[in-house]
């Protein structure tokens, strides 16, 4: 058994309007940062897993995303798994 | 008498309005707690509005795992009518009982206002008491009501007469095609963002919303009567 820390990034799908990203983009422009574009706002989640190996940890993390952490209709996700210690 | 289960989650609201309106329409309506696994022989199920589980993660995302949802799924699979109002619509989408999803409103603000709606189809258990094309006003109150779906799903909804309600002059959340409510392919599961139970009594100056509940009861061939 190994301990793995998992970082999940969930982002609104590119084709869909992201009003939060637009609002942040406007605010960044208002602050005077030039040439800011393509701002998108998503979610980051972290969790730890105890699994026999890294592949199993990654499989489970992806399954969690597909079934709960991300909405397959509107969001895309990436998973990164690191061994702890 | 038609039996109607109104499911309550922690954070539900307008559940009392839905219960009362269903009773006024002639149904034997009662509450079912989200931890219950039994709908007590319900003929129809209503998932009310609110903020089940605080809308954590995504609206409806946690509520769909409530024990009661397995019973709701089984009821729907057998063709039983299910109506999701506002948060209930979000739960039905998250549970996969309806296609698509409800995203953050395009203007980012919570909208709470009356909107004019067109009844696009009378061919559902919850709109059969309306004339097709009827227009009525009901309040919306939500932060995540922007209906989105894949192009294939949108085409199917439009072509198969499954858009139930459409925003008429103001699209309060940026919903695709102004969609305010939809039905599943079998037409027994309906989700709507507006709150008809809040405009279901003449004392409020508008009782049009009661027709949603009268449709449900009329379909069962019980008290309301009416030709269809």
Short mmCIF file of C-alpha atoms in Angstrom, two decimals:
data_model
loop_
_atom_site.label_atom_id
_atom_site.label_comp_id
_atom_site.label_asym_id
_atom_site.label_seq_id
_atom_site.Cartn_x
_atom_site.Cartn_y
_atom_site.Cartn_z
CA UNK A 1 0.00 0.00 0.00
CA UNK A 2 1.20 3.43 -0.84
CA UNK A 3 -0.08 6.84 -0.03
CA UNK A 4 -0.82 9.14 -2.93
CA UNK A 5 -1.80 12.75 -3.03
CA UNK A 6 -4.17 13.62 -5.83
CA UNK A 7 -4.75 17.01 -7.35
CA UNK A 8 -7.85 17.40 -9.48
CA UNK A 9 -8.38 20.39 -11.73
CA UNK A 10 -11.88 20.95 -13.07
CA UNK A 11 -12.37 23.59 -15.77
CA UNK A 12 -15.47 24.80 -17.60
CA UNK A 13 -15.50 23.36 -21.10
CA UNK A 14 -13.92 25.71 -23.65
CA UNK A 15 -16.94 25.92 -25.90
CA UNK A 16 -19.18 27.15 -23.07
CA UNK A 17 -19.54 30.68 -21.82
CA UNK A 18 -17.54 31.23 -18.62
CA UNK A 19 -19.01 34.41 -17.13
CA UNK A 20 -16.73 34.19 -14.07
CA UNK A 21 -13.65 34.10 -16.29
CA UNK A 22 -14.95 37.10 -18.23
CA UNK A 23 -15.60 39.07 -15.05
CA UNK A 24 -12.10 38.35 -13.75
CA UNK A 25 -10.65 39.28 -17.13
CA UNK A 26 -12.40 42.65 -17.00
CA UNK A 27 -11.16 43.22 -13.46
CA UNK A 28 -7.57 42.44 -14.46
CA UNK A 29 -7.82 44.92 -17.32
CA UNK A 30 -9.27 47.48 -14.92
CA UNK A 31 -6.24 46.97 -12.67
CA UNK A 32 -4.05 47.98 -15.59
CA UNK A 33 -2.62 44.62 -16.63
CA UNK A 34 -2.31 44.83 -20.41
CA UNK A 35 -3.17 42.12 -22.93
CA UNK A 36 -4.95 39.71 -20.64
CA UNK A 37 -7.13 37.21 -22.46
CA UNK A 38 -8.68 33.79 -22.15
CA UNK A 39 -9.23 33.97 -18.38
CA UNK A 40 -11.16 30.95 -17.16
CA UNK A 41 -12.20 30.07 -13.63
CA UNK A 42 -12.36 26.47 -12.49
CA UNK A 43 -11.89 24.45 -9.34
CA UNK A 44 -8.96 22.68 -7.75
CA UNK A 45 -9.48 19.81 -5.33
CA UNK A 46 -6.93 17.79 -3.40
CA UNK A 47 -7.29 14.46 -1.69
CA UNK A 48 -5.20 11.58 -0.45
CA UNK A 49 -5.61 7.92 -1.33
CA UNK A 50 -4.15 4.72 -0.01
CA UNK A 51 -3.79 2.29 -2.91
CA UNK A 52 -1.56 -0.66 -3.90
CA UNK A 53 0.08 1.38 -6.63
CA UNK A 54 0.03 4.62 -8.51
CA UNK A 55 -1.92 3.26 -11.48
CA UNK A 56 -4.76 2.20 -9.19
CA UNK A 57 -4.73 5.60 -7.47
CA UNK A 58 -4.97 7.32 -10.83
CA UNK A 59 -7.75 5.04 -12.07
CA UNK A 60 -9.80 5.69 -8.95
CA UNK A 61 -9.20 9.44 -9.09
CA UNK A 62 -10.39 9.55 -12.70
CA UNK A 63 -13.44 7.53 -11.81
CA UNK A 64 -14.22 10.00 -9.00
CA UNK A 65 -14.06 12.84 -11.51
CA UNK A 66 -16.29 11.06 -13.99
CA UNK A 67 -18.90 10.20 -11.38
CA UNK A 68 -18.92 13.20 -9.08
CA UNK A 69 -16.14 15.78 -9.08
CA UNK A 70 -16.75 17.03 -12.62
CA UNK A 71 -19.94 17.36 -14.63
CA UNK A 72 -19.29 15.57 -17.92
CA UNK A 73 -21.72 17.88 -19.74
CA UNK A 74 -20.00 21.14 -18.86
CA UNK A 75 -16.54 20.50 -17.45
CA UNK A 76 -13.20 18.90 -18.29
CA UNK A 77 -10.80 17.61 -15.69
CA UNK A 78 -7.15 16.73 -15.25
CA UNK A 79 -5.74 14.51 -12.52
CA UNK A 80 -2.22 14.50 -11.18
CA UNK A 81 -1.08 11.84 -8.72
CA UNK A 82 2.03 12.02 -6.57
CA UNK A 83 3.39 9.51 -4.10
CA UNK A 84 3.50 10.86 -0.54
CA UNK A 85 6.95 10.63 1.22
CA UNK B 1 -56.85 9.74 -4.90
CA UNK B 2 -53.56 10.40 -6.62
CA UNK B 3 -50.58 10.05 -4.28
CA UNK B 4 -47.86 12.67 -4.67
CA UNK B 5 -44.53 12.47 -2.83
CA UNK B 6 -42.80 15.82 -2.24
CA UNK B 7 -39.16 15.02 -1.52
CA UNK B 8 -37.40 17.18 1.07
CA UNK B 9 -33.65 17.58 1.16
CA UNK B 10 -31.72 19.55 3.76
CA UNK B 11 -31.98 23.00 2.18
CA UNK B 12 -35.21 22.49 0.24
CA UNK B 13 -37.58 25.42 -0.09
CA UNK B 14 -41.06 25.98 -1.49
CA UNK B 15 -41.67 22.36 -0.50
CA UNK B 16 -44.66 23.48 1.59
CA UNK B 17 -46.00 25.49 -1.36
CA UNK B 18 -45.64 22.47 -3.65
CA UNK B 19 -47.39 20.23 -1.12
CA UNK B 20 -50.24 22.67 -0.61
CA UNK B 21 -50.71 23.28 -4.32
CA UNK B 22 -50.76 19.56 -5.05
CA UNK B 23 -53.41 19.12 -2.35
CA UNK B 24 -55.47 22.02 -3.71
CA UNK B 25 -55.36 20.30 -7.10
CA UNK B 26 -56.92 17.23 -5.50
CA UNK B 27 -53.89 15.04 -4.77
CA UNK B 28 -53.07 13.19 -1.59
CA UNK B 29 -49.67 14.87 -1.19
CA UNK B 30 -47.15 14.07 1.54
CA UNK B 31 -43.51 14.66 2.34
CA UNK B 32 -40.75 12.12 1.88
CA UNK B 33 -37.39 12.76 3.57
CA UNK B 34 -34.26 12.45 1.45
CA UNK B 35 -32.99 9.58 3.59
CA UNK B 36 -36.13 7.53 2.97
CA UNK B 37 -35.86 4.71 0.48
CA UNK B 38 -39.58 4.29 -0.02
CA UNK B 39 -41.87 6.65 -1.91
CA UNK B 40 -44.92 5.06 -0.25
CA UNK B 41 -46.66 4.05 -3.49
CA UNK B 42 -46.42 7.52 -5.00
CA UNK B 43 -48.17 8.04 -8.32
CA UNK B 44 -46.08 11.16 -8.93
CA UNK B 45 -42.96 12.69 -7.37
CA UNK B 46 -42.04 16.35 -6.95
CA UNK B 47 -38.47 17.51 -6.26
CA UNK B 48 -38.88 21.06 -4.96
CA UNK B 49 -36.62 24.09 -5.13
CA UNK B 50 -33.97 25.19 -2.71
CA UNK B 51 -30.29 24.59 -2.15
CA UNK B 52 -29.97 20.93 -1.24
CA UNK B 53 -26.69 20.32 0.59
CA UNK B 54 -25.85 24.00 0.17
CA UNK B 55 -25.31 23.46 -3.57
CA UNK B 56 -21.81 22.27 -2.63
CA UNK B 57 -19.61 21.24 -5.56
CA UNK B 58 -22.42 21.92 -8.06
CA UNK B 59 -26.14 22.47 -7.53
CA UNK B 60 -27.73 19.03 -7.21
CA UNK B 61 -24.43 17.15 -7.36
CA UNK B 62 -24.60 15.79 -3.80
CA UNK B 63 -28.38 15.52 -3.55
CA UNK B 64 -28.47 13.00 -6.37
CA UNK B 65 -26.73 10.51 -4.08
CA UNK B 66 -29.43 10.75 -1.40
CA UNK B 67 -30.98 7.36 -0.61
CA UNK B 68 -34.38 8.54 -1.90
CA UNK B 69 -32.98 9.13 -5.38
CA UNK B 70 -32.72 5.40 -6.10
CA UNK B 71 -36.47 5.17 -5.51
CA UNK B 72 -37.08 8.24 -7.68
CA UNK B 73 -34.99 6.66 -10.43
CA UNK B 74 -36.97 3.41 -10.21
CA UNK B 75 -40.27 5.33 -10.25
CA UNK B 76 -39.13 7.25 -13.35
CA UNK B 77 -37.90 4.08 -15.06
CA UNK B 78 -41.39 2.63 -14.68
CA UNK B 79 -42.87 5.68 -16.40
CA UNK B 80 -43.99 7.43 -13.23
CA UNK B 81 -44.27 11.22 -13.50
CA UNK B 82 -41.49 13.24 -11.86
CA UNK B 83 -41.39 17.04 -11.68
CA UNK B 84 -38.22 18.90 -10.67
CA UNK B 85 -38.67 22.57 -9.85
CA UNK B 86 -35.57 24.81 -9.84
CA UNK B 87 -33.14 22.92 -7.58
CA UNK B 88 -35.17 19.81 -8.35
CA UNK B 89 -34.43 20.36 -12.07
CA UNK B 90 -30.72 20.64 -11.21
CA UNK B 91 -30.89 17.40 -9.24
CA UNK B 92 -32.61 15.59 -12.14
CA UNK B 93 -29.87 16.74 -14.55
CA UNK B 94 -27.11 15.68 -12.16
CA UNK B 95 -28.81 12.32 -11.69
CA UNK B 96 -28.97 11.80 -15.46
CA UNK B 97 -32.78 11.62 -15.45
CA UNK B 98 -32.76 14.67 -17.71
CA UNK B 99 -30.08 15.58 -20.27
CA UNK B 100 -27.86 18.67 -20.11
CA UNK B 101 -26.87 20.82 -17.17
CA UNK B 102 -27.65 24.11 -15.44
CA UNK B 103 -24.72 26.49 -15.22
CA UNK B 104 -24.01 29.77 -13.47
CA UNK B 105 -26.26 32.58 -14.76
CA UNK B 106 -24.60 34.54 -17.55
CA UNK B 107 -24.71 37.79 -15.55
CA UNK B 108 -23.31 36.03 -12.48
CA UNK B 109 -26.05 37.41 -10.24
CA UNK B 110 -28.78 35.50 -8.47
CA UNK B 111 -32.01 36.36 -10.30
CA UNK B 112 -35.26 36.61 -8.38
CA UNK B 113 -38.02 38.03 -10.52
CA UNK B 114 -41.19 37.18 -12.37
CA UNK B 115 -40.68 36.07 -15.97
CA UNK B 116 -43.14 35.51 -18.79
CA UNK B 117 -43.16 31.96 -20.06
CA UNK B 118 -44.58 30.16 -23.05
CA UNK B 119 -45.87 26.63 -22.63
CA UNK B 120 -44.21 24.95 -25.62
CA UNK B 121 -45.90 21.60 -25.26
CA UNK B 122 -49.04 20.34 -23.56
CA UNK B 123 -47.85 16.77 -24.04
CA UNK B 124 -46.37 16.15 -20.58
CA UNK B 125 -47.98 15.10 -17.29
CA UNK B 126 -47.34 18.61 -15.93
CA UNK B 127 -48.56 20.83 -18.77
CA UNK B 128 -51.60 18.99 -20.13
CA UNK B 129 -54.01 21.46 -18.50
CA UNK B 130 -52.48 24.32 -20.52
CA UNK B 131 -53.16 25.15 -24.13
CA UNK B 132 -50.08 24.65 -26.26
CA UNK B 133 -48.53 28.11 -26.67
CA UNK B 134 -50.21 29.48 -23.53
CA UNK B 135 -48.37 32.33 -21.84
CA UNK B 136 -48.13 32.80 -18.11
CA UNK B 137 -45.93 34.53 -15.58
CA UNK B 138 -44.07 32.81 -12.76
CA UNK B 139 -41.09 33.76 -10.61
CA UNK B 140 -37.58 32.45 -11.07
CA UNK B 141 -35.12 32.50 -8.15
CA UNK B 142 -31.77 30.94 -8.91
CA UNK B 143 -28.06 31.51 -9.39
CA UNK B 144 -27.50 28.55 -11.68
CA UNK B 145 -30.23 28.35 -14.26
CA UNK B 146 -28.43 28.64 -17.58
CA UNK B 147 -29.49 25.52 -19.40
CA UNK B 148 -26.78 24.03 -21.61
CA UNK B 149 -26.56 20.77 -23.53
CA UNK B 150 -24.67 19.30 -26.44
CA UNK B 151 -25.87 20.27 -29.95
CA UNK B 152 -27.28 16.75 -30.41
CA UNK B 153 -29.32 16.98 -27.23
CA UNK B 154 -30.58 20.46 -28.10
CA UNK B 155 -31.65 19.30 -31.55
CA UNK B 156 -33.49 16.33 -30.05
CA UNK B 157 -35.24 18.53 -27.48
CA UNK B 158 -36.47 20.94 -30.15
CA UNK B 159 -37.40 18.32 -32.74
CA UNK B 160 -39.11 15.95 -30.34
CA UNK B 161 -41.29 18.62 -28.73
CA UNK B 162 -39.45 18.24 -25.43
CA UNK B 163 -38.90 21.92 -24.62
CA UNK B 164 -41.65 22.37 -22.03
CA UNK B 165 -41.30 26.05 -21.08
CA UNK B 166 -39.44 28.88 -22.78
CA UNK B 167 -38.61 32.36 -21.50
CA UNK B 168 -40.62 34.82 -23.53
CA UNK B 169 -39.22 38.33 -23.43
CA UNK B 170 -36.42 38.21 -20.90
CA UNK B 171 -33.93 35.37 -20.73
CA UNK B 172 -32.95 35.75 -17.08
CA UNK B 173 -29.89 33.49 -17.06
CA UNK B 174 -28.61 33.11 -20.63
CA UNK B 175 -30.20 29.69 -21.11
CA UNK B 176 -29.59 28.16 -24.54
CA UNK B 177 -32.58 28.80 -26.84
CA UNK B 178 -34.32 30.46 -23.89
CA UNK B 179 -35.08 27.03 -22.46
CA UNK B 180 -36.81 27.20 -19.06
CA UNK B 181 -37.95 23.58 -18.84
CA UNK B 182 -37.55 20.25 -20.61
CA UNK B 183 -38.88 16.69 -20.64
CA UNK B 184 -37.07 13.38 -21.05
CA UNK B 185 -37.57 11.27 -24.18
CA UNK B 186 -40.32 9.24 -22.48
CA UNK B 187 -41.99 12.55 -21.46
CA UNK B 188 -42.66 11.46 -17.85
CA UNK B 189 -39.77 13.38 -16.27
CA UNK B 190 -39.96 17.18 -16.45
CA UNK B 191 -37.62 19.83 -15.06
CA UNK B 192 -38.41 23.55 -14.94
CA UNK B 193 -36.52 26.50 -13.48
CA UNK B 194 -39.56 28.75 -12.71
CA UNK B 195 -41.64 28.23 -9.58
CA UNK B 196 -45.32 27.60 -10.49
CA UNK B 197 -46.12 26.70 -6.87
CA UNK B 198 -45.48 30.32 -5.92
CA UNK B 199 -48.22 31.61 -8.21
CA UNK B 200 -50.93 29.09 -7.55
CA UNK B 201 -53.49 30.95 -5.47
CA UNK B 202 -55.83 33.79 -6.56
CA UNK B 203 -54.95 35.65 -3.37
CA UNK B 204 -51.48 36.17 -4.89
CA UNK B 205 -52.99 37.80 -7.96
CA UNK B 206 -51.90 34.95 -10.21
CA UNK B 207 -53.04 31.35 -9.98
CA UNK B 208 -51.75 30.15 -13.35
CA UNK B 209 -49.07 28.01 -11.73
CA UNK B 210 -51.76 25.75 -10.27
CA UNK B 211 -52.30 24.35 -13.76
CA UNK B 212 -48.99 22.51 -13.53
CA UNK B 213 -50.37 20.60 -10.55
CA UNK B 214 -53.83 20.26 -12.07
CA UNK B 215 -52.19 18.70 -15.13
CA UNK B 216 -50.54 16.11 -12.90
CA UNK B 217 -53.81 15.19 -11.20
CA UNK B 218 -55.92 15.35 -14.35
CA UNK B 219 -53.59 12.91 -16.05
CA UNK B 220 -54.26 10.34 -13.42
CA UNK B 221 -57.92 10.55 -14.44
CA UNK B 222 -58.81 11.81 -10.99
CA UNK B 223 -60.81 14.74 -9.60
CA UNK B 224 -59.91 17.67 -11.89
CA UNK B 225 -61.78 16.34 -14.91
CA UNK B 226 -61.22 18.27 -18.14
CA UNK B 227 -61.21 16.94 -21.67
CA UNK B 228 -58.23 15.13 -23.04
#
